[in-house]
Coordinates of C-alpha atoms in Angstrom, one line a residue:
M1 CA -4.0 -11.6 1.1
K2 CA -3.1 -8.3 -0.9
I3 CA -4.6 -5.3 -0.1
A4 CA -4.3 -3.2 -2.9
L5 CA -6.0 0.9 -3.8
D6 CA -7.6 2.3 -7.8
P7 CA -6.4 5.2 -7.7
Y8 CA -8.8 6.3 -9.9
M9 CA -9.3 9.6 -7.6
H10 CA -5.3 10.5 -8.9
R11 CA -6.1 9.3 -12.4
H12 CA -5.0 12.7 -13.7
L13 CA -1.1 12.2 -12.2
S14 CA 1.3 10.4 -14.4
L15 CA 2.1 6.7 -13.7
P16 CA 5.5 6.8 -12.3
D17 CA 3.5 10.5 -10.2
L18 CA 0.7 7.4 -9.6
C19 CA 3.1 4.9 -8.1
R20 CA 4.8 7.2 -5.8
K21 CA 1.0 8.5 -4.3
T22 CA 0.1 4.8 -3.9
A23 CA 3.9 4.0 -1.7
E24 CA 3.1 7.4 0.1
L25 CA -0.8 6.1 0.8
G26 CA 0.5 3.2 2.6
Y27 CA -0.5 0.9 0.4
E28 CA 2.4 -2.3 -1.2
Y29 CA -0.4 -3.3 -4.0
L30 CA -2.0 -0.9 -7.1
E31 CA -4.9 -2.2 -8.4
L32 CA -4.9 0.2 -12.3
S33 CA -9.0 1.3 -13.0
P34 CA -9.3 2.7 -16.5
R35 CA -7.3 5.4 -17.6
E36 CA -6.7 7.3 -20.7
D37 CA -2.9 6.3 -21.3
F38 CA -3.1 2.9 -20.9
L39 CA -6.3 1.3 -20.9
P40 CA -9.0 3.6 -21.4
W41 CA -12.2 3.4 -21.4
W42 CA -14.1 1.0 -24.2
V43 CA -11.5 1.6 -26.7
R44 CA -7.6 0.4 -28.1
P45 CA -5.4 0.1 -24.7
R46 CA -2.5 3.0 -24.9
A47 CA 0.2 0.8 -23.1
H48 CA 3.1 0.9 -26.1
K49 CA 6.7 0.1 -24.6
E50 CA 7.9 2.8 -23.4
R51 CA 5.1 3.4 -21.8
I52 CA 4.9 -0.4 -20.2
A53 CA 8.3 0.3 -19.5
E54 CA 7.6 3.5 -17.3
F55 CA 5.5 2.1 -15.0
K56 CA 7.4 -1.3 -14.4
K57 CA 9.9 0.6 -13.2
A58 CA 8.0 3.1 -11.3
L59 CA 6.6 0.1 -9.6
R60 CA 9.7 -0.8 -8.5
D61 CA 11.6 2.6 -7.9
H62 CA 8.5 2.5 -5.0
D63 CA 7.9 -1.2 -4.0
L64 CA 4.9 -1.4 -5.4
Q65 CA 3.5 -4.4 -7.2
L66 CA 0.2 -4.4 -9.9
A67 CA -2.6 -6.8 -8.2
S68 CA -4.3 -6.6 -11.1
L69 CA -5.9 -4.3 -14.2
L70 CA -8.9 -4.0 -15.2
P71 CA -9.9 -3.1 -18.6
M72 CA -13.4 -2.3 -19.3
Y73 CA -14.2 -3.5 -23.3
R74 CA -17.9 -4.2 -24.7
W75 CA -17.1 -7.3 -24.7
A76 CA -20.8 -7.8 -24.0
S77 CA -22.5 -5.9 -27.5
P78 CA -24.6 -7.3 -29.5
H79 CA -23.4 -5.1 -32.5
E80 CA -20.7 -7.6 -33.8
D81 CA -18.9 -4.8 -34.9
E82 CA -18.2 -3.6 -31.3
R83 CA -18.3 -7.2 -29.6
R84 CA -15.1 -7.3 -32.2
A85 CA -13.7 -4.9 -30.9
A86 CA -14.0 -5.5 -27.3
V87 CA -12.2 -9.0 -27.8
N88 CA -9.7 -7.6 -30.0
Y89 CA -9.1 -4.7 -27.5
W90 CA -9.1 -7.8 -24.3
K91 CA -6.8 -9.6 -26.2
E92 CA -4.3 -7.2 -26.3
A93 CA -5.1 -6.1 -22.7
I94 CA -4.0 -9.9 -21.5
Q95 CA -0.7 -9.3 -23.6
V96 CA -0.6 -6.1 -21.2
A97 CA -0.9 -8.4 -18.3
V98 CA 1.8 -10.4 -19.4
E99 CA 4.1 -7.5 -19.8
M100 CA 3.7 -6.0 -16.7
G101 CA 4.2 -9.9 -14.9
C102 CA 0.5 -9.5 -13.2
T103 CA -1.4 -12.9 -13.1
T104 CA -5.0 -10.7 -12.7
M105 CA -7.1 -8.8 -14.0
N106 CA -10.9 -7.3 -13.9
S107 CA -14.1 -6.9 -15.2
E108 CA -17.9 -6.3 -15.4
F109 CA -20.0 -8.2 -18.2
G110 CA -19.6 -5.1 -20.3
R111 CA -22.6 -2.4 -20.2
G112 CA -23.8 -4.4 -23.2
P113 CA -23.6 -1.5 -26.5
S114 CA -22.5 2.1 -27.1
P115 CA -25.6 3.9 -25.4
D116 CA -25.1 5.9 -29.0
R117 CA -26.3 2.6 -30.7
G118 CA -29.7 2.5 -28.4
H119 CA -30.5 -0.7 -26.3
K120 CA -32.3 -1.3 -23.1
V121 CA -30.1 -3.5 -21.5
S122 CA -27.7 -0.9 -19.1
C123 CA -28.4 2.6 -18.2
C124 CA -29.7 4.1 -21.6
G125 CA -32.8 2.8 -23.3
G126 CA -33.7 1.3 -26.4
V127 CA -34.3 -1.7 -28.1
H128 CA -31.7 -5.0 -27.4
S129 CA -32.4 -7.5 -24.4
H130 CA -30.9 -8.4 -21.5
E131 CA -30.5 -12.9 -23.6
S132 CA -28.6 -10.7 -26.6
S133 CA -26.4 -9.0 -24.3
E134 CA -25.6 -12.6 -22.5
A135 CA -25.6 -14.3 -25.8
A136 CA -22.8 -11.8 -27.2
W137 CA -20.8 -12.4 -24.2
W138 CA -20.4 -16.0 -23.9
R139 CA -19.6 -15.8 -27.4
S140 CA -16.2 -13.9 -25.8
M141 CA -15.6 -15.7 -23.6
E142 CA -15.6 -18.8 -25.8
E143 CA -12.3 -17.2 -26.9
L144 CA -11.1 -15.1 -24.2
V145 CA -10.6 -18.1 -21.7
P146 CA -8.3 -20.3 -23.5
I147 CA -6.5 -17.7 -24.0
L148 CA -6.2 -16.2 -20.1
E149 CA -6.2 -20.7 -19.3
S150 CA -2.7 -20.5 -21.3
E151 CA -1.0 -17.2 -20.0
G152 CA -1.8 -17.7 -16.7
V153 CA -3.6 -14.3 -16.0
T154 CA -7.1 -15.1 -14.0
L155 CA -10.5 -13.2 -14.5
N156 CA -12.3 -11.0 -11.4
V157 CA -15.8 -10.5 -13.1
E158 CA -18.9 -8.1 -11.3
P159 CA -21.8 -8.2 -11.9
H160 CA -22.7 -3.4 -12.2
P161 CA -25.5 -1.7 -10.7
E162 CA -27.8 -0.9 -13.9
D163 CA -25.3 -3.3 -16.7
W164 CA -27.7 -6.6 -18.0
C165 CA -26.5 -8.0 -15.3
E166 CA -26.5 -7.0 -11.9
T167 CA -27.0 -9.2 -9.6
L168 CA -25.7 -12.2 -7.9
H169 CA -27.9 -14.8 -10.1
P170 CA -27.3 -15.3 -12.9
A171 CA -23.6 -13.6 -12.4
L172 CA -22.4 -16.5 -10.2
D173 CA -23.9 -19.2 -12.3
M174 CA -22.5 -17.7 -15.0
L175 CA -19.3 -17.6 -14.1
K176 CA -19.2 -20.4 -12.2
T177 CA -20.8 -22.9 -16.1
I178 CA -18.0 -21.3 -17.3
G179 CA -15.4 -24.3 -15.0
S180 CA -12.2 -22.6 -15.1
D181 CA -9.6 -21.9 -12.2
N182 CA -8.8 -18.9 -14.2
V183 CA -12.9 -17.4 -14.0
K184 CA -14.1 -16.2 -11.1
F185 CA -16.2 -14.1 -9.0
L186 CA -15.4 -9.8 -8.0
Y187 CA -17.4 -9.4 -4.7
C188 CA -18.3 -5.6 -4.7
T189 CA -19.1 -4.1 -1.4
P190 CA -20.8 -0.5 -2.5
H191 CA -23.0 -2.9 -5.2
T192 CA -24.5 -5.1 -1.9
F193 CA -28.4 -4.4 -2.5
Y194 CA -28.1 -4.5 -6.4
F195 CA -26.8 -7.5 -5.6
G196 CA -29.2 -9.0 -3.2
D197 CA -30.9 -8.5 0.3
D198 CA -29.3 -11.1 2.1
M199 CA -25.4 -10.5 2.2
K200 CA -25.0 -13.2 4.5
A201 CA -26.6 -16.2 2.6
M202 CA -24.5 -14.5 -0.8
I203 CA -21.0 -14.6 0.3
A204 CA -21.7 -17.7 1.7
E205 CA -22.8 -19.4 -1.2
A206 CA -20.6 -17.8 -3.2
G207 CA -17.5 -18.9 -1.2
P208 CA -14.3 -20.2 -3.3
M209 CA -15.8 -18.6 -6.1
I210 CA -14.6 -15.2 -4.7
A211 CA -11.0 -13.7 -4.9
H212 CA -11.7 -10.0 -5.3
V213 CA -13.5 -8.0 -3.8
H214 CA -13.6 -4.2 -3.5
I215 CA -13.8 -1.9 -0.7
A216 CA -16.8 1.0 -0.2
D217 CA -19.6 2.0 1.6
T218 CA -22.6 2.8 0.1
Y219 CA -26.5 3.4 1.2
N220 CA -29.7 0.8 0.7
H221 CA -31.2 2.4 -1.7
K222 CA -34.1 -0.6 -1.1
A223 CA -34.7 0.7 2.2
S224 CA -37.8 2.4 4.2
S225 CA -40.3 0.6 1.9
G226 CA -38.2 1.6 -1.5
L227 CA -39.2 5.1 0.2
R228 CA -34.6 6.3 0.7
Y229 CA -34.5 8.5 -1.3
I230 CA -37.3 9.7 -3.1
V231 CA -36.7 11.5 -7.0
N232 CA -38.6 14.0 -8.4
P233 CA -39.8 14.1 -11.3
P234 CA -41.1 11.0 -10.7
G235 CA -39.7 8.2 -13.0
A236 CA -36.7 10.0 -13.8
K237 CA -34.1 7.4 -14.2
V238 CA -31.6 7.2 -11.7
T239 CA -29.4 5.0 -10.4
V240 CA -28.6 5.3 -6.6
H241 CA -25.1 4.4 -6.5
Q242 CA -22.4 5.1 -4.2
H243 CA -18.8 4.0 -3.8
M244 CA -17.4 6.3 0.0
D245 CA -15.2 5.8 2.1
M246 CA -16.4 2.6 5.5
H247 CA -18.9 3.6 7.9
Q248 CA -20.4 6.7 6.2
G249 CA -23.1 4.1 5.1
E250 CA -24.8 1.0 6.0
I251 CA -22.1 -2.0 4.9
D252 CA -22.1 -4.4 8.1
W253 CA -18.8 -4.4 7.7
D254 CA -18.0 -6.5 10.7
L255 CA -20.6 -9.6 9.0
F256 CA -19.2 -8.7 5.3
F257 CA -14.8 -10.0 6.9
G258 CA -17.0 -12.0 9.3
E259 CA -18.6 -14.0 6.4
L260 CA -15.5 -13.3 3.9
A261 CA -13.0 -15.3 6.7
K262 CA -15.4 -18.0 6.3
T263 CA -15.0 -19.1 2.6
G264 CA -11.1 -19.3 2.9
F265 CA -11.1 -16.7 0.9
D266 CA -7.2 -15.0 0.4
G267 CA -7.6 -13.1 -2.4
I268 CA -7.0 -9.6 -3.2
V269 CA -8.6 -6.5 -1.1
T270 CA -8.8 -3.0 -3.0
A271 CA -10.0 0.1 -1.3
C272 CA -11.7 1.8 -3.9
V273 CA -13.7 5.2 -3.3
F274 CA -14.3 7.3 -5.7
G275 CA -16.9 9.3 -4.1
W276 CA -14.2 12.5 -2.8
E277 CA -11.7 13.7 -4.8
E278 CA -11.1 17.0 -3.0
R279 CA -10.1 14.7 -0.3
A280 CA -8.3 11.5 -2.1
D281 CA -5.1 11.4 -0.3
E282 CA -7.1 11.0 3.4
S283 CA -9.2 8.2 2.4
G284 CA -6.8 6.5 0.3
R285 CA -4.9 6.8 4.3
F286 CA -8.3 5.7 5.9
M287 CA -9.2 3.4 3.4
R288 CA -5.9 0.7 4.2
Q289 CA -6.1 1.7 7.7
E290 CA -9.6 0.8 8.4
I291 CA -8.9 -3.3 6.2
Q292 CA -6.0 -3.9 7.8
A293 CA -8.0 -3.4 10.6
Y294 CA -10.6 -6.0 9.5
V295 CA -8.1 -7.8 8.0
D296 CA -6.2 -8.5 11.5
K297 CA -9.4 -8.7 13.3
Y298 CA -11.3 -11.7 11.0
F299 CA -8.3 -13.5 9.8
R300 CA -5.7 -13.8 11.3

């Protein structure tokens, strides 16, 4: 099992300093989420040869391994120009992973088209259906899965709050339908209350499809008859979506790790906290220690 840090709260650091910081916080593995100088949000990778060499050297210098790369592209956009560009970016990102010696990538279902184009499949409203984004995603996967398989790269995909796919189903069904050992499921704990209502049952159902988990706490926005959060003015479009330190929210961590152990999980566990950049170091150290304690309790 690999316990990794998503260093998004440290993204202002250079790649060499990012590696130094990750090692200082007690991690042996790093999951690189989008950052402007490597795999930026939505646009073409900027991981040129010199930067890749610099990153690889920094990983070696600090005895780190790259657990996963996390690209985000609009591969589910019903606008064919956006989708086509995203597929091309994905192909480049896969080659970056290969060059980095990284056999795992993870991402979301893509959040549909750019909000500038108008839609109703994620957070900005508009004219396109969920079905159009799903159809676009399938077209992209038909092209990308053979590349993942030929390059020996596994892609772990997660539903995301207010994506066109934000629940356990249909996400799990779609990933299973692909039928590839190179496409698996990422269980993101702070999205639990979007996935469904029974964490134990969801983990059991996903079973060996779970190859990667993101660890952060959150509140159950559906609790107390849906009155846990009251937002004014009525009708305001708000997403309750936290990534907090463990024990600051309402995830039952004994239940989560206990049920995860029953699946035979032996993948990547990433500390994925975003909420307090002013205490990023403290959070990173705490999460490393706390995750290890639960792994020791339930997996050994």
